[in-house]
Tab-separated table of C-alpha atoms in Angstrom:
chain	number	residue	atom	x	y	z
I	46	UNK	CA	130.697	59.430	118.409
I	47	UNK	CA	134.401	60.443	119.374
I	48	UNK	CA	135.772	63.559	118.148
I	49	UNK	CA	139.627	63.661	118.547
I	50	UNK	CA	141.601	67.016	119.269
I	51	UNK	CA	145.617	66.884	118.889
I	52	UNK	CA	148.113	69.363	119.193
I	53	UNK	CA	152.059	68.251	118.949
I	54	UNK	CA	152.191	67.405	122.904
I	55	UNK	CA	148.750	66.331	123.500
I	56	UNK	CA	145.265	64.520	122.323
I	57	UNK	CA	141.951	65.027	123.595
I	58	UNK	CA	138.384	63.500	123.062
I	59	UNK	CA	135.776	64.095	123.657
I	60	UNK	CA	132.502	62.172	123.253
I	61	UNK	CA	129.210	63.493	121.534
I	62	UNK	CA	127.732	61.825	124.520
I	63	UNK	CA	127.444	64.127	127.270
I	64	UNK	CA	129.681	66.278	125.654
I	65	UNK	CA	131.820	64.443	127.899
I	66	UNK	CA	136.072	64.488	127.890
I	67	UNK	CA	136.539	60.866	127.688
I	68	UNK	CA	140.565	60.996	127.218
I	69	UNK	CA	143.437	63.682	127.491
I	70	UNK	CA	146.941	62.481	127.496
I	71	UNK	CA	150.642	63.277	126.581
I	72	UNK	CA	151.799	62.352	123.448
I	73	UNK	CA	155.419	61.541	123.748
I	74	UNK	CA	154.624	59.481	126.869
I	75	UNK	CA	151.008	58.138	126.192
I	76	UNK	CA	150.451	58.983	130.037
I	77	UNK	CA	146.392	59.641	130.330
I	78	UNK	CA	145.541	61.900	132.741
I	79	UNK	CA	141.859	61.690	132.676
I	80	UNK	CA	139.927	57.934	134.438
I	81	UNK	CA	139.059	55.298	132.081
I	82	UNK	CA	135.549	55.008	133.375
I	83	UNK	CA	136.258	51.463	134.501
I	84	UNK	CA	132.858	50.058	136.223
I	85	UNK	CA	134.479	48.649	139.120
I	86	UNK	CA	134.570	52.030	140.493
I	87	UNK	CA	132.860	54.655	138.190
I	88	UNK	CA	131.533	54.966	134.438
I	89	UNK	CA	132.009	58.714	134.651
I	90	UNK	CA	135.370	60.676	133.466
I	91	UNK	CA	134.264	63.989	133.048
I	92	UNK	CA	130.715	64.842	132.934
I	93	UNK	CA	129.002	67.993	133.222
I	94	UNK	CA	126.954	68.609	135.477
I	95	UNK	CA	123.436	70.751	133.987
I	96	UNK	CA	120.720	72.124	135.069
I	97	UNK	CA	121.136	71.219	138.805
I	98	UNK	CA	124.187	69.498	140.881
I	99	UNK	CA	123.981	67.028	142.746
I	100	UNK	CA	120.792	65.469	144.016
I	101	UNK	CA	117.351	67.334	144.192
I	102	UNK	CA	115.542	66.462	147.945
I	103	UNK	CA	113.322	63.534	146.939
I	104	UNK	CA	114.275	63.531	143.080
I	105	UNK	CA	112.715	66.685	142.316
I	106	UNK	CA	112.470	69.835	141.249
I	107	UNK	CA	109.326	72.411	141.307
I	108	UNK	CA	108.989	75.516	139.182
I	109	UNK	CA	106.158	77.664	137.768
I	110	UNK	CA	103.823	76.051	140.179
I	111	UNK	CA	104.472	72.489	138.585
I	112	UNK	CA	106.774	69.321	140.005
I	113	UNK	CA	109.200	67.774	137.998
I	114	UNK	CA	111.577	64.600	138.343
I	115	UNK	CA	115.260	64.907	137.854
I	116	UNK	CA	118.040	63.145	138.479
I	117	UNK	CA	121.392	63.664	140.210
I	118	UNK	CA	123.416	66.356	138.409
I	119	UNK	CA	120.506	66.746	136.047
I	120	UNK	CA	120.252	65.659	132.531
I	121	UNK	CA	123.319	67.066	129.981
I	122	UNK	CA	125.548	64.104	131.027
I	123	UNK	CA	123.198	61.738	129.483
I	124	UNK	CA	122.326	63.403	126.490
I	125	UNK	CA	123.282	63.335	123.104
I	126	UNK	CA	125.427	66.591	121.921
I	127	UNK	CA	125.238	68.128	118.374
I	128	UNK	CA	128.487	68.795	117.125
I	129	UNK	CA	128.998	72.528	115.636
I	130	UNK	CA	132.302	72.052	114.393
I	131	UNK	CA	135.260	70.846	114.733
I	132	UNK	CA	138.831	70.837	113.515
I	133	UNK	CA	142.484	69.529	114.319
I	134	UNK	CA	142.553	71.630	117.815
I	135	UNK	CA	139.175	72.959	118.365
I	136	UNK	CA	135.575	71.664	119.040
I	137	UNK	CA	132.107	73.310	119.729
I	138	UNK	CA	128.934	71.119	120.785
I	139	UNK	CA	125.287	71.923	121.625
I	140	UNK	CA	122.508	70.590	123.598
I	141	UNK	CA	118.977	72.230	123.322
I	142	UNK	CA	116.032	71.696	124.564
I	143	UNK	CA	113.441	68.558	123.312
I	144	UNK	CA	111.176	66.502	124.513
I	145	UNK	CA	113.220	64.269	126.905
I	146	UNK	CA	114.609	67.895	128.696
I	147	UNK	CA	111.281	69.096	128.870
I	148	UNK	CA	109.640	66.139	130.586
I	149	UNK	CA	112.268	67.281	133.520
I	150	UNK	CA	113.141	71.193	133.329
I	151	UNK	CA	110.161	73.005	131.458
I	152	UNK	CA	112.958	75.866	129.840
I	153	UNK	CA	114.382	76.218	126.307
I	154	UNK	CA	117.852	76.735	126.765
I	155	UNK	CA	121.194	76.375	124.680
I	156	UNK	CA	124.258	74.589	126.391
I	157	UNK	CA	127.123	75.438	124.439
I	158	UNK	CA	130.824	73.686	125.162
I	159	UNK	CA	133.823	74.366	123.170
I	160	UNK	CA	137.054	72.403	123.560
I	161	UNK	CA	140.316	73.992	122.353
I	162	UNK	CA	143.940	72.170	122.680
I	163	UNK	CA	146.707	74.410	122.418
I	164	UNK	CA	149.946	72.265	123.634
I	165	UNK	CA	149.682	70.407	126.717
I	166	UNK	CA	146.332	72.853	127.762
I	167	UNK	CA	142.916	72.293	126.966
I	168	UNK	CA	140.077	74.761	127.639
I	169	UNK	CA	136.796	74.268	127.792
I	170	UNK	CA	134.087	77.024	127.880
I	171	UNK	CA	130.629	76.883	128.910
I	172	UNK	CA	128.032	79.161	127.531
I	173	UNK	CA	124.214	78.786	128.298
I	174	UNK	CA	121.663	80.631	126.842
I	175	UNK	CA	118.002	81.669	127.642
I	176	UNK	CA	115.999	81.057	123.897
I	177	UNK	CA	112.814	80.820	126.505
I	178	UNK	CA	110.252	83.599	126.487
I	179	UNK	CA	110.519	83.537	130.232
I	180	UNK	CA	113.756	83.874	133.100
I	181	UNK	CA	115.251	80.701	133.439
I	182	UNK	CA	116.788	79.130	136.394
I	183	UNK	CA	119.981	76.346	136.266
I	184	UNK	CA	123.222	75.444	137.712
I	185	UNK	CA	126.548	74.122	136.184
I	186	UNK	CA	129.474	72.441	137.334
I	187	UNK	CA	132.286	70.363	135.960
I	188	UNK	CA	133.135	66.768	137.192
I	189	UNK	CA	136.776	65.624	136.154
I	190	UNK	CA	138.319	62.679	137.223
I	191	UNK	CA	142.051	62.193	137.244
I	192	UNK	CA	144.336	59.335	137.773
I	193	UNK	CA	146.162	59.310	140.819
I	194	UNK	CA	148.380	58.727	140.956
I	195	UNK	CA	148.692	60.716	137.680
I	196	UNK	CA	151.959	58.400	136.307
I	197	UNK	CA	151.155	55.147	138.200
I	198	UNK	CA	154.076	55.936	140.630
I	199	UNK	CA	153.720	56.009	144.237
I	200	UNK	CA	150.241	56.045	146.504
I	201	UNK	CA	147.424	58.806	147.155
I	202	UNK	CA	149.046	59.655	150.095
I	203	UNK	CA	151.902	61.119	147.928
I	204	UNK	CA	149.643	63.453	146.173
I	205	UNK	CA	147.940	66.616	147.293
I	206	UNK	CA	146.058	69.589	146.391
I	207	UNK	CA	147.435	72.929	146.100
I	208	UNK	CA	145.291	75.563	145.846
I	209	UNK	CA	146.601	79.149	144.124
I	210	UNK	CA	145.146	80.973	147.189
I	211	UNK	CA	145.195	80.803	150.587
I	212	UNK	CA	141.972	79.252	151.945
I	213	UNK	CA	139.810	79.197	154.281
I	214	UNK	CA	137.358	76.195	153.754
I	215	UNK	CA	134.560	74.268	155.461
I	216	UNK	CA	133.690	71.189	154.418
I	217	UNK	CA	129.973	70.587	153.653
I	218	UNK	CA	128.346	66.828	154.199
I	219	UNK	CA	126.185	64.606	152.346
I	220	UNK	CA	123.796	62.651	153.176
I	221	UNK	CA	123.178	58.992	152.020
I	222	UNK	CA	120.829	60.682	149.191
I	223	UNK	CA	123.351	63.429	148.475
I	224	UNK	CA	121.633	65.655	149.949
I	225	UNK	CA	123.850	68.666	151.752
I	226	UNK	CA	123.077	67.772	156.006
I	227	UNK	CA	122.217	70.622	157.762
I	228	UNK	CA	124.388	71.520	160.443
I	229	UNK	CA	127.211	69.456	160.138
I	230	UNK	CA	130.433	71.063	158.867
I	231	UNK	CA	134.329	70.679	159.553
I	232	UNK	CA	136.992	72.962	158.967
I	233	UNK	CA	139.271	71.636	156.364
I	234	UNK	CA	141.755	74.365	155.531
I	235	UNK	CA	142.529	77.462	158.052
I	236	UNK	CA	144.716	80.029	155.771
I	237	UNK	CA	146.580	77.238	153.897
I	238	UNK	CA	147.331	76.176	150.537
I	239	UNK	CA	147.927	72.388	150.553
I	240	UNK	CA	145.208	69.479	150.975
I	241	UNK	CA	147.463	66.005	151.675
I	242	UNK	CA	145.550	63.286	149.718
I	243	UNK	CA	144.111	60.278	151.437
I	244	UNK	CA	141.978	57.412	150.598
I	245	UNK	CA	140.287	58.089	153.998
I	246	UNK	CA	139.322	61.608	153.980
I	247	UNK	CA	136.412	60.656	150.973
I	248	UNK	CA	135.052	57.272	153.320
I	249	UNK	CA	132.253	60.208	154.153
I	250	UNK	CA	131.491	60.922	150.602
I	251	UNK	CA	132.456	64.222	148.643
I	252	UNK	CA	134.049	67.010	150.111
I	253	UNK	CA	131.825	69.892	149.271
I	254	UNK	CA	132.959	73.641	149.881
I	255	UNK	CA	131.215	76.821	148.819
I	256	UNK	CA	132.775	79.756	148.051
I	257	UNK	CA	136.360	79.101	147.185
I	258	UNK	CA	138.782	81.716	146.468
I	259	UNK	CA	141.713	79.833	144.099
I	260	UNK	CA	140.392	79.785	140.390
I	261	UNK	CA	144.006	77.344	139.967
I	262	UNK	CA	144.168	74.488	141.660
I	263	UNK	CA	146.911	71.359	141.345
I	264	UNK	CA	147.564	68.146	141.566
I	265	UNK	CA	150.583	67.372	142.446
I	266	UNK	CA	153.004	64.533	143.757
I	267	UNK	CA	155.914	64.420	146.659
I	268	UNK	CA	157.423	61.802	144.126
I	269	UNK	CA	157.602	63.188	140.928
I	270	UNK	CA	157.114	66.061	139.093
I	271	UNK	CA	154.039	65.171	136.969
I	272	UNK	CA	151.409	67.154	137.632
I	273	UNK	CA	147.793	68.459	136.720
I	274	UNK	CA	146.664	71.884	137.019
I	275	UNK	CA	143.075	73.323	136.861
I	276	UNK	CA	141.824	76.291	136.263
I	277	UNK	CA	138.328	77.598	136.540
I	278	UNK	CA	136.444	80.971	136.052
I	279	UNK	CA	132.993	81.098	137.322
I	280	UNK	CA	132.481	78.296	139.637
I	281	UNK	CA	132.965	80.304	143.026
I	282	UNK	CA	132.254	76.382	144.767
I	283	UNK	CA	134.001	73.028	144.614
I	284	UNK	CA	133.394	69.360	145.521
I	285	UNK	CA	136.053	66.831	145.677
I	286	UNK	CA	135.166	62.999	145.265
I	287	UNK	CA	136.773	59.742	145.321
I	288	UNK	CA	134.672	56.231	145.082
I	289	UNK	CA	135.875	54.214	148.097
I	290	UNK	CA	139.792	53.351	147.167
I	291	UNK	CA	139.435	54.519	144.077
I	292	UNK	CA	142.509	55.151	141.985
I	293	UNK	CA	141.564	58.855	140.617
I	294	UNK	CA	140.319	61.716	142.236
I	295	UNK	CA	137.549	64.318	140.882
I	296	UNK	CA	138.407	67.957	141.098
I	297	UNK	CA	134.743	69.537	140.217
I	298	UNK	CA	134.321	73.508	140.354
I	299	UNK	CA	130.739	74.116	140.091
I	300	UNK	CA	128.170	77.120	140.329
I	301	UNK	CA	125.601	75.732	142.531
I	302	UNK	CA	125.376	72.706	145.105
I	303	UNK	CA	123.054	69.844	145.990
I	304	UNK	CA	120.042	70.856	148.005
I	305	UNK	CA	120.002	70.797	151.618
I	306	UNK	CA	118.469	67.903	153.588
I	307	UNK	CA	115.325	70.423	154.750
I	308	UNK	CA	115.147	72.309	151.108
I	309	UNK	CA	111.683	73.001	150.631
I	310	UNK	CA	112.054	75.987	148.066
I	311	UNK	CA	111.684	76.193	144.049
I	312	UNK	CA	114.086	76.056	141.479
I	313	UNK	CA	115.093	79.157	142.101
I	314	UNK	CA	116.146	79.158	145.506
I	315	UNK	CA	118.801	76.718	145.282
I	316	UNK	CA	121.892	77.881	146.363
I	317	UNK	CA	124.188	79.279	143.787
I	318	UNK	CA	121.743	78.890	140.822
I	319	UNK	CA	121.898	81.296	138.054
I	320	UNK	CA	119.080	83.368	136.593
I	321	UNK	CA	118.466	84.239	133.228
I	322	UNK	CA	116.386	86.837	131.858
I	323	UNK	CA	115.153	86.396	127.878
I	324	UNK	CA	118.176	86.248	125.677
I	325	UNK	CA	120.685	86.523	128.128
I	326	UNK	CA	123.896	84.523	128.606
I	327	UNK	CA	126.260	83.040	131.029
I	328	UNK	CA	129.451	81.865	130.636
I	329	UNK	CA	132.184	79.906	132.887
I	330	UNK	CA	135.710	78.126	131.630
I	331	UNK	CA	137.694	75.109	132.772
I	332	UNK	CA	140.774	74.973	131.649
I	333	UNK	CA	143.446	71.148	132.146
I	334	UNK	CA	147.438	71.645	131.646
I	335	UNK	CA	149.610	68.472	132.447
I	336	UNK	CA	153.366	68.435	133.205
């Protein structure tokens, strides 16, 4: 089920499925900004990414002495939201635990996501909560995908990031299993702002980076002045990914990466998770503005 926020310059949905924003584009224009999903390259747009990111070594996870299976970027994308409420601008959905989360993560949790369009902006918050009797353990990250080029003007080598900050970044590899390979890193950006676009630069997979210090990053275009601007507050990492040739790209803050290629450890001592003692909270935003 599709709920639909509009405001007089924009319309979002977003999908009970995954909680997932399926559609954000400009009124006057009808220019999306977010990927149709087309399977040719990708069924995602924008899922989210809960209670691990990226792959687990070997497909799992252990915990509390036990093993469990999970998949890549864990299980929220494929599950079916509640919806809390909703009105012309605003919408709030929940996931909680049941039996299909259990047979993978053994916590009872709330995941909490509410969408609110004001103009061309949309913010989304994320807010988890511990209902367990015990600490739980999790990460979360956000995987939108964006046309580009954003108008259907030009080529991805027109386009490039620009990050609010100037930044000092390392790019992380995956393996074939998306695993993060130990030892192998590249500088990608020494005390600059601007990442040039290229089909190319994603033939190795993601770019992964940890500890990034822009909460605003853009994408923008040497052609035009259409643009899309992100905003994040707590996810301190960051993977960009493009599908060989693919015409979007996926800006993805996150809290918490894909294990390393020699992980050995529990839940717990994956890097960036989160810990949550009973009753407590966490909370992260993600906010999309288009020009």
């Amino acid at each position: 089920m599709n709920t639909i926020l509009r405001s007089g310059t924009a319309e979002a949905v977003i999908s009970t499925l995954g909680a997932e924003l399926v559609s954000f584009k400009r009124l006057d224009t009808d220019n999306e900004y977010i990927w149709s999903g087309d399977a040719e390259y990708w069924t995602g747009r924008s899922p989210v990414l809960f209670p691990i990111i990226g792959a687990a070594r070997n497909g799992e996870i252990r915990t509390g002495g036990k093993t469990y299976t999970i998949g890549n970027h864990g299980f929220a994308r494929r599950s079916e939201f509640t919806l809390v409420e909703a009105t012309d601008t605003h919408a709030v959905f929940s996931l909680s635990q049941n039996e299909q989360t259990l047979a993978s993560y053994p916590y009872q949790f709330k995941l909490v996501l509410t969408y609110i369009l004001s103009g061309s902006t949309l913010e989304i918050s994320y807010h988890v909560e511990n209902t367990d009797e015990q600490q739980i353990f999790f990460q979360l990250g956000t995987h939108p995908a964006f046309n580009c080029p954003v108008d259907g003007q030009g080529a991805i080598t027109d386009y490039y990031l620009e990050f609010s900050e100037q930044e000092n970044l390392e790019r992380l590899f995956l393996s074939d299993a998306g695993l993060v390979i130990s030892g192998k890193s590249e500088p990608v950006l020494e005390g600059e702002r601007i990442l040039p676009l290229s089909h190319e630069m994603f033939f190795d997979g993601a770019l992964v980076f940890r500890n990034v210090k822009s909460e605003r990053i853009a994408l923008r275009s040497k052609l035009t002045d259409k643009s899309v601007i992100v905003t994040s507050k707590g996810f301190p990492d960051l993977g960009l990914w493009q599908p060989k040739n693919a015409p979007f790209v996926c800006i993805e803050p996150w809290q918490g990466i894909a294990d390393g290629d020699t992980f050995d450890g529990e839940l717990q001592d994956k890097q960036g998770v989160i810990g949550l003692a009973p009753g407590g909270t966490f909370t992260s935003s993600l906010t999309i503005e288009f020009n």
